[in-house]
Coordinates of C-alpha atoms (C1' of nucleotides) in Angstrom, one line a residue:
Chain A
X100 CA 0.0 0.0 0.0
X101 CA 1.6 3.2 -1.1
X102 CA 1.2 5.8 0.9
X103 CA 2.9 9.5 0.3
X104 CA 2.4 13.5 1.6
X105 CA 3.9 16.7 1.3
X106 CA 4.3 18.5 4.7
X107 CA 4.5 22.3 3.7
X108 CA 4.6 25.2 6.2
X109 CA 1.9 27.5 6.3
X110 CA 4.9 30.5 6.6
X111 CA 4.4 32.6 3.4
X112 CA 2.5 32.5 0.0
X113 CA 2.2 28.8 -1.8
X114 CA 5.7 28.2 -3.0
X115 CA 7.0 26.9 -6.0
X116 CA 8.6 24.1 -4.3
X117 CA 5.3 22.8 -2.9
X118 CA 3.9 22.1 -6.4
X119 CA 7.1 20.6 -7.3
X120 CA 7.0 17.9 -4.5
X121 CA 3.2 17.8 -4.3
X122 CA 3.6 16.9 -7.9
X123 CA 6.3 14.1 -7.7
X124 CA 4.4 12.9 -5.0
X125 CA 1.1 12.6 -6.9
X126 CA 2.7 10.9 -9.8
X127 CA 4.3 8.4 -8.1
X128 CA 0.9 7.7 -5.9
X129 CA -1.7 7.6 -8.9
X130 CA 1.2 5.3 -10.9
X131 CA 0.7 2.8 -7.8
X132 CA -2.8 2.6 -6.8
X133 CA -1.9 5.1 -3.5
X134 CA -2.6 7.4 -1.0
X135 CA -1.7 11.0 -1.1
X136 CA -1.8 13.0 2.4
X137 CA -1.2 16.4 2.8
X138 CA -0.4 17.7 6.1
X139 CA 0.0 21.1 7.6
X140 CA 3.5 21.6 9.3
X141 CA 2.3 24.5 11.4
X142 CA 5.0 23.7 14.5
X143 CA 6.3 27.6 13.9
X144 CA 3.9 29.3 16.3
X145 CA 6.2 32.2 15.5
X146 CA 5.6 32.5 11.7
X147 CA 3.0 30.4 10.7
X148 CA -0.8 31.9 9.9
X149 CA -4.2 30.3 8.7
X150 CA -4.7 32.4 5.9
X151 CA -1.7 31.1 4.1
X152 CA -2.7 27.6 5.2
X153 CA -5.8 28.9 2.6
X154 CA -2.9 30.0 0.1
X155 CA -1.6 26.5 -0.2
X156 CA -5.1 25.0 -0.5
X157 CA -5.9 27.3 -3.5
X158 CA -3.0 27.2 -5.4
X159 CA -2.4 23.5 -5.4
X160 CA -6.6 22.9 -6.3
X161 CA -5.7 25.0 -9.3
X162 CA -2.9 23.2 -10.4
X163 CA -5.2 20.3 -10.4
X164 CA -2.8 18.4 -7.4
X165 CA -5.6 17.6 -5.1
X166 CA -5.4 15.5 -2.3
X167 CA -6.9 12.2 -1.1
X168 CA -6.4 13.5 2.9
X169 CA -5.8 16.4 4.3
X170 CA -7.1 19.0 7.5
X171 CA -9.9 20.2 5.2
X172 CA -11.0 16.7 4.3
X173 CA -10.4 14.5 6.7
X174 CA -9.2 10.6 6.6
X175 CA -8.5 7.8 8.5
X176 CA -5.3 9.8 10.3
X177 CA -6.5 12.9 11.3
X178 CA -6.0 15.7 12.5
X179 CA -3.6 16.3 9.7
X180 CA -2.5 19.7 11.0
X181 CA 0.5 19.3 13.0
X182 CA -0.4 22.4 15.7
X183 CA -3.7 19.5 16.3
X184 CA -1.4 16.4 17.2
X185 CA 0.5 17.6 20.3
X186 CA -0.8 15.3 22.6
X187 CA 0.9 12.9 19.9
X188 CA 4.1 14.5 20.1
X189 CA 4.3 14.9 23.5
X190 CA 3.5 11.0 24.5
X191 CA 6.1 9.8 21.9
X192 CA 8.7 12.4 23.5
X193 CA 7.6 11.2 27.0
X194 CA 8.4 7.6 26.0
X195 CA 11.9 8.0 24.7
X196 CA 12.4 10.4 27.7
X197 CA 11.0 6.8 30.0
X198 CA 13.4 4.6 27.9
X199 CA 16.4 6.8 28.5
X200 CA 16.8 7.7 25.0
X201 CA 16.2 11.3 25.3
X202 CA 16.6 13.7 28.4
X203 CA 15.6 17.0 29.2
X204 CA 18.0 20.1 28.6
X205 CA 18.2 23.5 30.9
X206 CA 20.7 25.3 29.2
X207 CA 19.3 28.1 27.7
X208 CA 19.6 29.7 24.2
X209 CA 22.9 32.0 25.1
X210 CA 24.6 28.9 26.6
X211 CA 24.2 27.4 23.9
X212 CA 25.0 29.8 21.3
X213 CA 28.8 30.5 23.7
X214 CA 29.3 26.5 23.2
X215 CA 29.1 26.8 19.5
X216 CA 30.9 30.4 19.5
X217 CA 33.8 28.4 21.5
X218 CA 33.7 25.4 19.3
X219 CA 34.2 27.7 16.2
X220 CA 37.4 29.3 17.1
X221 CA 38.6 26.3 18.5
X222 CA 37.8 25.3 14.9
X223 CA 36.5 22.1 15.5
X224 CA 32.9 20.8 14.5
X225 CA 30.4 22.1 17.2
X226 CA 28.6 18.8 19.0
X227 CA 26.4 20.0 22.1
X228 CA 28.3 19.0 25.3
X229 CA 25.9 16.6 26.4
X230 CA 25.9 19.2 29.6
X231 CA 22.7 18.5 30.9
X232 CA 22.5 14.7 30.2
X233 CA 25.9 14.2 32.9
X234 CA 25.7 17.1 34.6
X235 CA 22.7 19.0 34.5
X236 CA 22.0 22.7 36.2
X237 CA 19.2 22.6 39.0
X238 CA 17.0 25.4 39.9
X239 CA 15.6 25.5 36.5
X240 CA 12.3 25.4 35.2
X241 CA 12.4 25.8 31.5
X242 CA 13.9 23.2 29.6
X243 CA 13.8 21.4 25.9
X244 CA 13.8 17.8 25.4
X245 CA 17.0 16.5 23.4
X246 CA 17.8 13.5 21.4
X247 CA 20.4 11.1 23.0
X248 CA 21.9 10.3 19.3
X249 CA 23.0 5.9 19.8
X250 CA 25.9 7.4 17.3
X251 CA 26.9 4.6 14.5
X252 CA 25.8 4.6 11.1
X253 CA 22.9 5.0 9.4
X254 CA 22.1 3.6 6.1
X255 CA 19.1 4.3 4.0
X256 CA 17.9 3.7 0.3
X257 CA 17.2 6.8 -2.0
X258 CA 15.2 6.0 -5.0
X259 CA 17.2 8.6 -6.8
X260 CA 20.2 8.4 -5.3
X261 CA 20.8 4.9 -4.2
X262 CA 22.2 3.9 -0.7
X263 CA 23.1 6.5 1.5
X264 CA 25.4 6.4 4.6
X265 CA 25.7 9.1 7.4
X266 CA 28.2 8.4 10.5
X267 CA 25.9 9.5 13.4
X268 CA 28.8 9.9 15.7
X269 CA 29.0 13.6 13.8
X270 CA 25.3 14.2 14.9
X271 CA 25.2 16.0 18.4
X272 CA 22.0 15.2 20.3
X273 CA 19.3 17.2 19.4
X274 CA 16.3 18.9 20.4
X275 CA 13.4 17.7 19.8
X276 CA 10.8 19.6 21.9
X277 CA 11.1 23.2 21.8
X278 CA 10.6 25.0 25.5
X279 CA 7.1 26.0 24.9
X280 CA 6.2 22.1 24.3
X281 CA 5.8 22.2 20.3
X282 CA 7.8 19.3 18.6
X283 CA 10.5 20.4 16.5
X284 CA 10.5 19.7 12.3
X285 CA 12.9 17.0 13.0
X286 CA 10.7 15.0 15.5
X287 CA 7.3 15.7 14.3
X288 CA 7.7 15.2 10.8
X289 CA 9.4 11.5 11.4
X290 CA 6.6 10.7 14.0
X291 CA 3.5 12.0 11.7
X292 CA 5.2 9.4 8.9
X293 CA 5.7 6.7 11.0
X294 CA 1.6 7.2 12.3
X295 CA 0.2 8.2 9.2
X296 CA 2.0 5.0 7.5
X297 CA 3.6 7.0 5.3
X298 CA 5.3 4.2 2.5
X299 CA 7.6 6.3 0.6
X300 CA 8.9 10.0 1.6
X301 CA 9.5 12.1 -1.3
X302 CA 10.5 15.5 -0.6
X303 CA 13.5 18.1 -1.9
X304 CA 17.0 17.6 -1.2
X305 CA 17.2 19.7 1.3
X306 CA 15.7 17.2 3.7
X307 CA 18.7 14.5 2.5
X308 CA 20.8 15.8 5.2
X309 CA 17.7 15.5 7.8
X310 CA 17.4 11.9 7.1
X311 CA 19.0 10.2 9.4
X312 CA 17.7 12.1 12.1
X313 CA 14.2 11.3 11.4
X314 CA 15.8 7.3 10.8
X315 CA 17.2 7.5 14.1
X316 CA 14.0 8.7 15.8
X317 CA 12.2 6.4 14.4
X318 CA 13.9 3.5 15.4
X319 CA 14.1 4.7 18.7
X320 CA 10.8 4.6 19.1
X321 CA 10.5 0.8 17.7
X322 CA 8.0 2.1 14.8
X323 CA 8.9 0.8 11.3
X324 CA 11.0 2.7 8.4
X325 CA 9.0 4.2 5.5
X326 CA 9.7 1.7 2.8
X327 CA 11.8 4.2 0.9
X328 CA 12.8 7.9 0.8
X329 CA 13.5 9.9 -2.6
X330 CA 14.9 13.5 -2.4
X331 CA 14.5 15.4 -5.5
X332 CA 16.6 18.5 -6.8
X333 CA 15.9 21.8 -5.4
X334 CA 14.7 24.2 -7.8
X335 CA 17.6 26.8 -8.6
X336 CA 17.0 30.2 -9.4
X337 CA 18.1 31.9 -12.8
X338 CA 21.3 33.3 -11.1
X339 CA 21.9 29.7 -9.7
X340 CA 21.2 30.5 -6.6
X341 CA 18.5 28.6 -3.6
X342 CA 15.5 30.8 -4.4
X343 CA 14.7 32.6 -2.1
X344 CA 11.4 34.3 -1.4
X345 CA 12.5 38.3 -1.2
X346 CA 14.9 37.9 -4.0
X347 CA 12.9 35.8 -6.6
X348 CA 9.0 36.5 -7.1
X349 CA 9.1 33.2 -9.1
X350 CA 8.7 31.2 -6.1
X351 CA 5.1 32.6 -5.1
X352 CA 2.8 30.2 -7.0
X353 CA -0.1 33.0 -7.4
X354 CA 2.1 35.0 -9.4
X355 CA 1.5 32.5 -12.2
X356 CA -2.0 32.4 -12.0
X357 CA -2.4 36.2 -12.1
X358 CA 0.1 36.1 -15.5
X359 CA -2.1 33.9 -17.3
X360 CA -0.2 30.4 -17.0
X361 CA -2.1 27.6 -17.5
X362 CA -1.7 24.9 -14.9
X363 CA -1.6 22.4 -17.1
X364 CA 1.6 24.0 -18.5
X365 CA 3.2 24.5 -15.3
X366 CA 3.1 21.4 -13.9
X367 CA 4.3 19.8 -18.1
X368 CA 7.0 22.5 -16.9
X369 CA 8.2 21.7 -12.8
X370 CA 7.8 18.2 -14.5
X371 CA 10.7 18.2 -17.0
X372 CA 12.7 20.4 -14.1
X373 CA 14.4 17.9 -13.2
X374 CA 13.0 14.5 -14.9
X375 CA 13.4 13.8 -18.0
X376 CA 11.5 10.8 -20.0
X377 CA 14.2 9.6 -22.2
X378 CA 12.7 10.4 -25.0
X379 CA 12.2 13.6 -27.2
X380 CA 8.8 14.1 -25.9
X381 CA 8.0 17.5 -24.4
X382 CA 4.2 18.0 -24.3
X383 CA 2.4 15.7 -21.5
X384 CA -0.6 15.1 -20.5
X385 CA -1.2 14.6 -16.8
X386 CA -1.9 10.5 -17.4
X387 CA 1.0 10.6 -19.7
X388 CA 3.4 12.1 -17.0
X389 CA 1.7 9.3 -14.6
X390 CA 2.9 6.7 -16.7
X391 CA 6.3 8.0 -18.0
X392 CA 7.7 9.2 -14.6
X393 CA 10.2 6.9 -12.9
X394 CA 12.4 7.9 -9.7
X395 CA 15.2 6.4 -12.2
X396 CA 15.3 9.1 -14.5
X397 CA 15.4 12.2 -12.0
X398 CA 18.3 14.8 -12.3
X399 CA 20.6 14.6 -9.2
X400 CA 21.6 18.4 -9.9
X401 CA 19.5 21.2 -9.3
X402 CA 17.9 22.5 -11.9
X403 CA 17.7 26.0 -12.8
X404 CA 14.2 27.9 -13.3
X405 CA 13.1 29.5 -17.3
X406 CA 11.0 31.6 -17.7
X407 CA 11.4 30.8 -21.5
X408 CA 11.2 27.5 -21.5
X409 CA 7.7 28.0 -19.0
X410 CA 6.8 30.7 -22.4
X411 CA 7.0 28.4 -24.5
X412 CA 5.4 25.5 -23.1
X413 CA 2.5 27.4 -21.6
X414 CA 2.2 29.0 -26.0
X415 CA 2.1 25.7 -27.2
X416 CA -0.9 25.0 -24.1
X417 CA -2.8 27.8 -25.4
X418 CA -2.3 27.0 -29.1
X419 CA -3.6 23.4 -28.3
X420 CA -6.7 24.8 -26.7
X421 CA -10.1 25.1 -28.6
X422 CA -11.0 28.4 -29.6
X423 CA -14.3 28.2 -27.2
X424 CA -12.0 26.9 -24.2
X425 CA -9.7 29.7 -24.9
X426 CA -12.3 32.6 -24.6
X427 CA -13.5 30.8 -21.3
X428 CA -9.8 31.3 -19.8
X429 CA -9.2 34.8 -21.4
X430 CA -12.6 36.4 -19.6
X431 CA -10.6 36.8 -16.3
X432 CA -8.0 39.1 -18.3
X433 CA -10.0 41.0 -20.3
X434 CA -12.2 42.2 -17.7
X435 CA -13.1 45.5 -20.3
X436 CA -14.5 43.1 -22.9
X437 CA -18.2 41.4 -23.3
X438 CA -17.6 37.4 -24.6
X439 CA -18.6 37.8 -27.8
X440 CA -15.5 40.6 -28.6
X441 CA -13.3 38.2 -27.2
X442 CA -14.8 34.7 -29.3
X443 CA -14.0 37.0 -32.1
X444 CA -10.3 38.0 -31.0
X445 CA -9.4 34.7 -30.3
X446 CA -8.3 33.7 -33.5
X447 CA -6.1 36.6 -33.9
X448 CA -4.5 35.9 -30.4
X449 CA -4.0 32.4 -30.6
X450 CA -0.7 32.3 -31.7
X451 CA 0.2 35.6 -30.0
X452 CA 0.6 34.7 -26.5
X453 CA 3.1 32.8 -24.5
X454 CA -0.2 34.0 -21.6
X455 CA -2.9 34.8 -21.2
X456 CA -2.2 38.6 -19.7
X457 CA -0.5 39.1 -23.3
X458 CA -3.9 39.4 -24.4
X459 CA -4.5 42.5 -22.7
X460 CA -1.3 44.4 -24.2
X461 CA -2.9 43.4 -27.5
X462 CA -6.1 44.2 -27.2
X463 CA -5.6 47.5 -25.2
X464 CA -7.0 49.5 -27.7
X465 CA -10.4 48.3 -27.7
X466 CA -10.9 50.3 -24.2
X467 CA -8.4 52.6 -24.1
X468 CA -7.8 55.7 -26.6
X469 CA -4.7 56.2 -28.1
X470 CA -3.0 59.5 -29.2
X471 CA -3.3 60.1 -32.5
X472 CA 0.4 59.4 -34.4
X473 CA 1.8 62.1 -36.3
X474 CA 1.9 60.4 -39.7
X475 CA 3.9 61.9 -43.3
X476 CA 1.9 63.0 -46.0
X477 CA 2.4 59.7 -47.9
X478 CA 0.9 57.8 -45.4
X479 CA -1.9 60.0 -44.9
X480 CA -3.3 59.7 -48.1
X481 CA -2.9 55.5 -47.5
X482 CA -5.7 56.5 -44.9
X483 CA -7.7 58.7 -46.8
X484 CA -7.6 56.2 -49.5
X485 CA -8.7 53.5 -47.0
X486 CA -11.2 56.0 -45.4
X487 CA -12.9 56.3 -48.6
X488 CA -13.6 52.8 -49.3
X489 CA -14.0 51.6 -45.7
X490 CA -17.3 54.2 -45.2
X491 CA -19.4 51.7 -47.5
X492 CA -18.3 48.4 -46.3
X493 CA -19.7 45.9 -43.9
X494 CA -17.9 45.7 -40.9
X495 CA -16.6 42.6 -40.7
X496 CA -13.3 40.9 -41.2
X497 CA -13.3 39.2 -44.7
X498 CA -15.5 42.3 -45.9
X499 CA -12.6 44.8 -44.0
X500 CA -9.6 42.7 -45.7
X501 CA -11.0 42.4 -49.0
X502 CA -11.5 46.4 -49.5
X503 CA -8.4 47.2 -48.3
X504 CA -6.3 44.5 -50.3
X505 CA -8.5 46.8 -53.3
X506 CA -6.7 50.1 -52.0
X507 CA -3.3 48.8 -52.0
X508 CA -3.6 47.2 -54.9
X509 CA -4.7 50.4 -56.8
X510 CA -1.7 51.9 -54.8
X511 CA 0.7 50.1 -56.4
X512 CA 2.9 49.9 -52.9
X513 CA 3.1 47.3 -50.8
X514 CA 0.3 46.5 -48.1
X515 CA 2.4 47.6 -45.1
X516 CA 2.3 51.3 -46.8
X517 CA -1.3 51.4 -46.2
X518 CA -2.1 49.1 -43.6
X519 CA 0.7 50.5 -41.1
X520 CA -0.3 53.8 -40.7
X521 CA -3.8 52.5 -40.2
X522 CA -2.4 50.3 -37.5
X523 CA -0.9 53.4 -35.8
X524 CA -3.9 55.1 -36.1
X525 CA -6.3 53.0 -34.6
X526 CA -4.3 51.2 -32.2
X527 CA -1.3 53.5 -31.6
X528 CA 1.0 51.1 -31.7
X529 CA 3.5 49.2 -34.3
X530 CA 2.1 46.2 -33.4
X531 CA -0.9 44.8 -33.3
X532 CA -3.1 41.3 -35.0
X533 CA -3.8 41.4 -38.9
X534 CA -5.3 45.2 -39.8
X535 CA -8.4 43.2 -40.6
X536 CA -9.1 41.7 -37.3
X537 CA -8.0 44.8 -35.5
X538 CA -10.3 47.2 -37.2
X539 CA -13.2 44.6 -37.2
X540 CA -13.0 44.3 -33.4
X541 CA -13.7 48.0 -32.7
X542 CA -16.8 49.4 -33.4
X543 CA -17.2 51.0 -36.9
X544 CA -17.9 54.5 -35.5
X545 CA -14.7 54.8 -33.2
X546 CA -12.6 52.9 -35.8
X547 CA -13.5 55.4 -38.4
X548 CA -13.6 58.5 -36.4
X549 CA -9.6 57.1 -35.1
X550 CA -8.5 57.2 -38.6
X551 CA -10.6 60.6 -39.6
X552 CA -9.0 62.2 -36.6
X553 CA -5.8 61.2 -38.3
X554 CA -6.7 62.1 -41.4
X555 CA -7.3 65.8 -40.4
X556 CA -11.2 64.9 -42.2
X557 CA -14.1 65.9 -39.8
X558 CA -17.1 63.4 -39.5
Chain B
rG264 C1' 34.8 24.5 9.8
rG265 C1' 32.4 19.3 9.6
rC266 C1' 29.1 16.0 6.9
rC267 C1' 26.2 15.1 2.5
rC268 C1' 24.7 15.9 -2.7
rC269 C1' 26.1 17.7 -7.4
rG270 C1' 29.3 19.6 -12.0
rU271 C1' 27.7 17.8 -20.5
rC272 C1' 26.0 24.0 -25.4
rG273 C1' 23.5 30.5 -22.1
rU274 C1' 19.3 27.1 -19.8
rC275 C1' 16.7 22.2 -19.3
rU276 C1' 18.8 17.7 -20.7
rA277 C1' 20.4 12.6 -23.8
rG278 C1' 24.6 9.9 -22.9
rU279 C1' 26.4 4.5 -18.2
rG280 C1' 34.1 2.3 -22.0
rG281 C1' 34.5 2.2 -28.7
rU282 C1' 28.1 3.5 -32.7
rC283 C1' 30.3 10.9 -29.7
rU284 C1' 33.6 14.5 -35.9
rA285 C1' 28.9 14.7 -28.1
rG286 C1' 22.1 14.1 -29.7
rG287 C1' 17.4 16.8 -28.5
rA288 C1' 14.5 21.0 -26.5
rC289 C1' 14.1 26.4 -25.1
rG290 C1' 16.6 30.7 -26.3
rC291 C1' 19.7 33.0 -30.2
rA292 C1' 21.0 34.2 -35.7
rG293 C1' 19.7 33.8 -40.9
rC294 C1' 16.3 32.4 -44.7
rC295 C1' 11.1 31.2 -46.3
rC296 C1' 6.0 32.5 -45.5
rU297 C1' 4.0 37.4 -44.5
rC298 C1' 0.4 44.0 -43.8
rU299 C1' 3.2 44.6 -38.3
rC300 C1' 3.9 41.0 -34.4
rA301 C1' 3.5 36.1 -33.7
rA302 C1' 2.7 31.1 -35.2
rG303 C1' 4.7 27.6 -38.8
rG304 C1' 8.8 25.5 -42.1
rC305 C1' 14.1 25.3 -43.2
rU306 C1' 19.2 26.3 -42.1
rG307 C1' 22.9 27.7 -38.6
rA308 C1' 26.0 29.3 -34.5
rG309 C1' 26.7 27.3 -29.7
rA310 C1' 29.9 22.1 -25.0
rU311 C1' 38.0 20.7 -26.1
rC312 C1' 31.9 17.0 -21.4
rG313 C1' 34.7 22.0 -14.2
rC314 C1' 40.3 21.2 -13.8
rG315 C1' 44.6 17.9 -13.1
rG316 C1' 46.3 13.1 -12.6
rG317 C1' 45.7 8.0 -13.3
rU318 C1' 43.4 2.8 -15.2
rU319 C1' 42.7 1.1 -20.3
rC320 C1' 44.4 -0.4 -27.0
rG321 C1' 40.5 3.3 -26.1
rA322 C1' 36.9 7.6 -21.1
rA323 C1' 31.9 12.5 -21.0
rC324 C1' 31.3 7.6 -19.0
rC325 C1' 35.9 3.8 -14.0
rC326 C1' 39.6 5.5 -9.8
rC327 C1' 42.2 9.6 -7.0
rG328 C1' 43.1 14.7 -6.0
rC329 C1' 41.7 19.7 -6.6
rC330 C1' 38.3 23.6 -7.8
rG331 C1' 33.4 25.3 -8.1
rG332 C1' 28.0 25.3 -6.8
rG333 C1' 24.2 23.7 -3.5
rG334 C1' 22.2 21.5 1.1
rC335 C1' 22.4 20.2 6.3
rU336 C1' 24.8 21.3 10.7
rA337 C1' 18.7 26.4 14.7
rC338 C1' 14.3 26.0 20.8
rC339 C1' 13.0 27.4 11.0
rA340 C1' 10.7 24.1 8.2

RNA sequence: GGCCCCGUCGUCUAGUGGUCUAGGACGCAGCCCUCUCAAGGCUGAGAUCGCGGGUUCGAACCCCGCCGGGGCUACCA
């Protein structure tokens, strides 16, 4: 029975991260008939908040990664909010503290923080001095609860990365209970998995470190090791640096919503970040990326964030999306527009956008005015010329395309001499879709009175 | 500092001793198409496989050292 979860913090806005595990996570569930949990690692009193709990909800729903259990839907091992389980925490700590495995600790934070000062300029690795386990202050009342590491090695399969040793001996004992009672990361998170029957952890790689603490806990407390652990490759920003969330607005998962990426595209995107299929294949579906991902094939490297790669996946999305699906997505960011003006822009856009925002730079006109261009004599009399014929046609695209094509044809130039300074005219700018689509889409009355007002003619 | 992970075109990557004069994709350049911009088609530039030693008839692929990047080492997660 395969049972996985992603553990996010409720600290900040949904990060990028959390898609990119919630996704390897899903993938490897649905490809084995599993479970997939998601539980709220809310153990920062300090920095964690509900409403971003909500963030992670919303943004992961709209990606599509839903969840089979979770604090807003229940299951067989709730509560699945860590702030909600610690009674749990604090019975397991209680037993290792009966067995003798872990102890309490009195030293407080500055004491703490002169052993590893002193350890540094002595220049050898920092260990906590085991103080209060042989000789511990009295007269104190607050304490934390500490880890009593056995020390040997630990050994563990990655599904990436194969077997993995750490020499526990370089591990000082740890704390495990904070002083106001919550669990730390490192005991709760090893402890929810174990409970929760967690199969297989897959997280970043920034947990491979953490591992055998979590190992050694767990063993400790005589409860069974997840069947296997896989650590994916952090997500690197451009400059090849961790991202971080002040320095790189890429990592807030709303920001790609607002911009006009589909979903479906980003996570075809975070997929190949890392994993590759070995083959040439670029474009998945969701069941496709179910049955072609394999642990086997995952980067070890981190693997650096582009934007235009994430353009040009999410262009070829929208060009792969029916024209009526299209103008369903595209409402949101054209709030200035009725349906029907959009259903007919669609066409035009289609192969215009790398998102859906573009749309809005393109269409700008259609609710905006622009200033009128100052255009040379030549091209004014293209306008008149199209002025003239344009007062007597139906206005509608082929009817639009088929007068014009008549004026620069009795012109003699070529199309752009004519159709440019329309463009300008109308829309203000250089560039714009086909002059036919882009006159047909404004009313006749403003289009005409655009290029009239350029002309120097009154209406 | 210690421990761990990693190092192939700008980027994502293929590649597990000879088929590599290192392949693909994005991006970039040029051409075609064309009313602008895209999309599409074609062509092209771009990597002495981080560096230095080995092993081998032969190494991007194996071994060692170095350098570089990242992670962990918190009463953050």
């Amino acid at each position: 029975m395969v049972r996985v979860r992603i553990a996010p913090s409720p600290t900040g806005f949904a990060h990028l991260g959390t898609a990119s595990t919630a996704l390897y996570n899903i993938l490897f569930a649905r490809a084995n008939g599993g479970t997939f949990a998601l539980r709220i690692d809310d153990t920062d009193a300090e920095r964690n908040r509900p409403e971003y709990e909500l963030l992670i909800y919303e943004s992961l729903r709209w990606l599509g990664l839903d969840w089979d259990e979770g604090p807003d839907k229940g299951g067989p091992y709730a509560p699945y909010r860590q702030s909600e389980r610690l009674d749990l925490y604090k019975q397991h700590a209680a037993q290792l503290l009966a067995d003798g495995k872990a102890y309490r600790c009195y030293c407080t934070p500055e004491e703490l923080d002169a052993e590893r000062k002193q350890a540094q300029a002595e220049k050898r690795p920092y260990k906590y001095s085991r103080r209060c386990l042989t000789n511990p202050p009295t007269g104190r009342a607050e304490f934390t609860v500490r880890f009593k590491v056995p020390g040997g090695e630990v050994k563990f399969k990655d599904m990436i990365r194969g077997d993995m040793s750490f020499d526990s001996d370089l591990i000082g004992d740890f704390i495990i209970v904070k002083s106001n009672g919550y669990p730390v990361y490192q005991f709760a998170s090893p402890v929810d998995d174990a409970v929760m029957k967690i199969s297989h952890v897959i997280r970043g790689e920034e947990h491979l470190s953490n591992t055998p603490y979590h190992l050694m806990l767990i063993d400790a407390l005589g409860y069974e090791r997840p069947t296997a652990y896989a650590h994916m490759p952090l997500i690197l920003a451009k400059d090849g640096t961790k991202m971080s969330k002040r320095k790189h607005p890429e990592t807030n998962l709303a920001l790609y919503r607002e911009q006009g990426y589909l979903p479906e595209a980003l996570i075809n995107y975070l997929a190949l970040l890392g994993w590759n299929p070995g083959t040439s294949q670029e474009i998945f579906t969701f069941d496709e990326l179910v049955q072609a991902f394999s642990f086997d094939r995952v980067q070890h490297a981190g693997a650096r964030f582009d934007w235009e790669k994430l353009n040009w996946i999410n262009g070829e999305y929208i060009r792969r999306l029916d024209d009526e699906e299209l103008v369903r997505r595209l409402q949101p960011f054209l709030p200035n527009l009725d349906e029907a003006t959009i259903r007919r822009a669609v066409p035009a856009l289609k192969t215009r956008m790398a998102k859906l925002a573009d749309a809005a730079t393109l269409l700008e006109y259609l609710w905006t005015n622009p200033p009128a261009p100052a255009l040379e004599p030549e091209a004014l009399e293209r306008v008149r010329a199209a002025i003239a014929v344009l007062n007597d046609v139906p206005w509608e695209q082929q009817a639009i395309h088929d007068s014009l094509m008549g004026v620069v044809e009795k012109s003699g130039l070529g199309p752009n001499k004519t159709f440019m300074p329309i463009r300008l005219a109308v829309t203000g700018k250089k560039i714009s879709p086909p002059i036919d689509y882009t006159l047909a889409l404004l009313p006749k009355e403003v289009a005409m009175s655009r290029l009239q007002r350029v002309a120097g003619v009154t209406a």
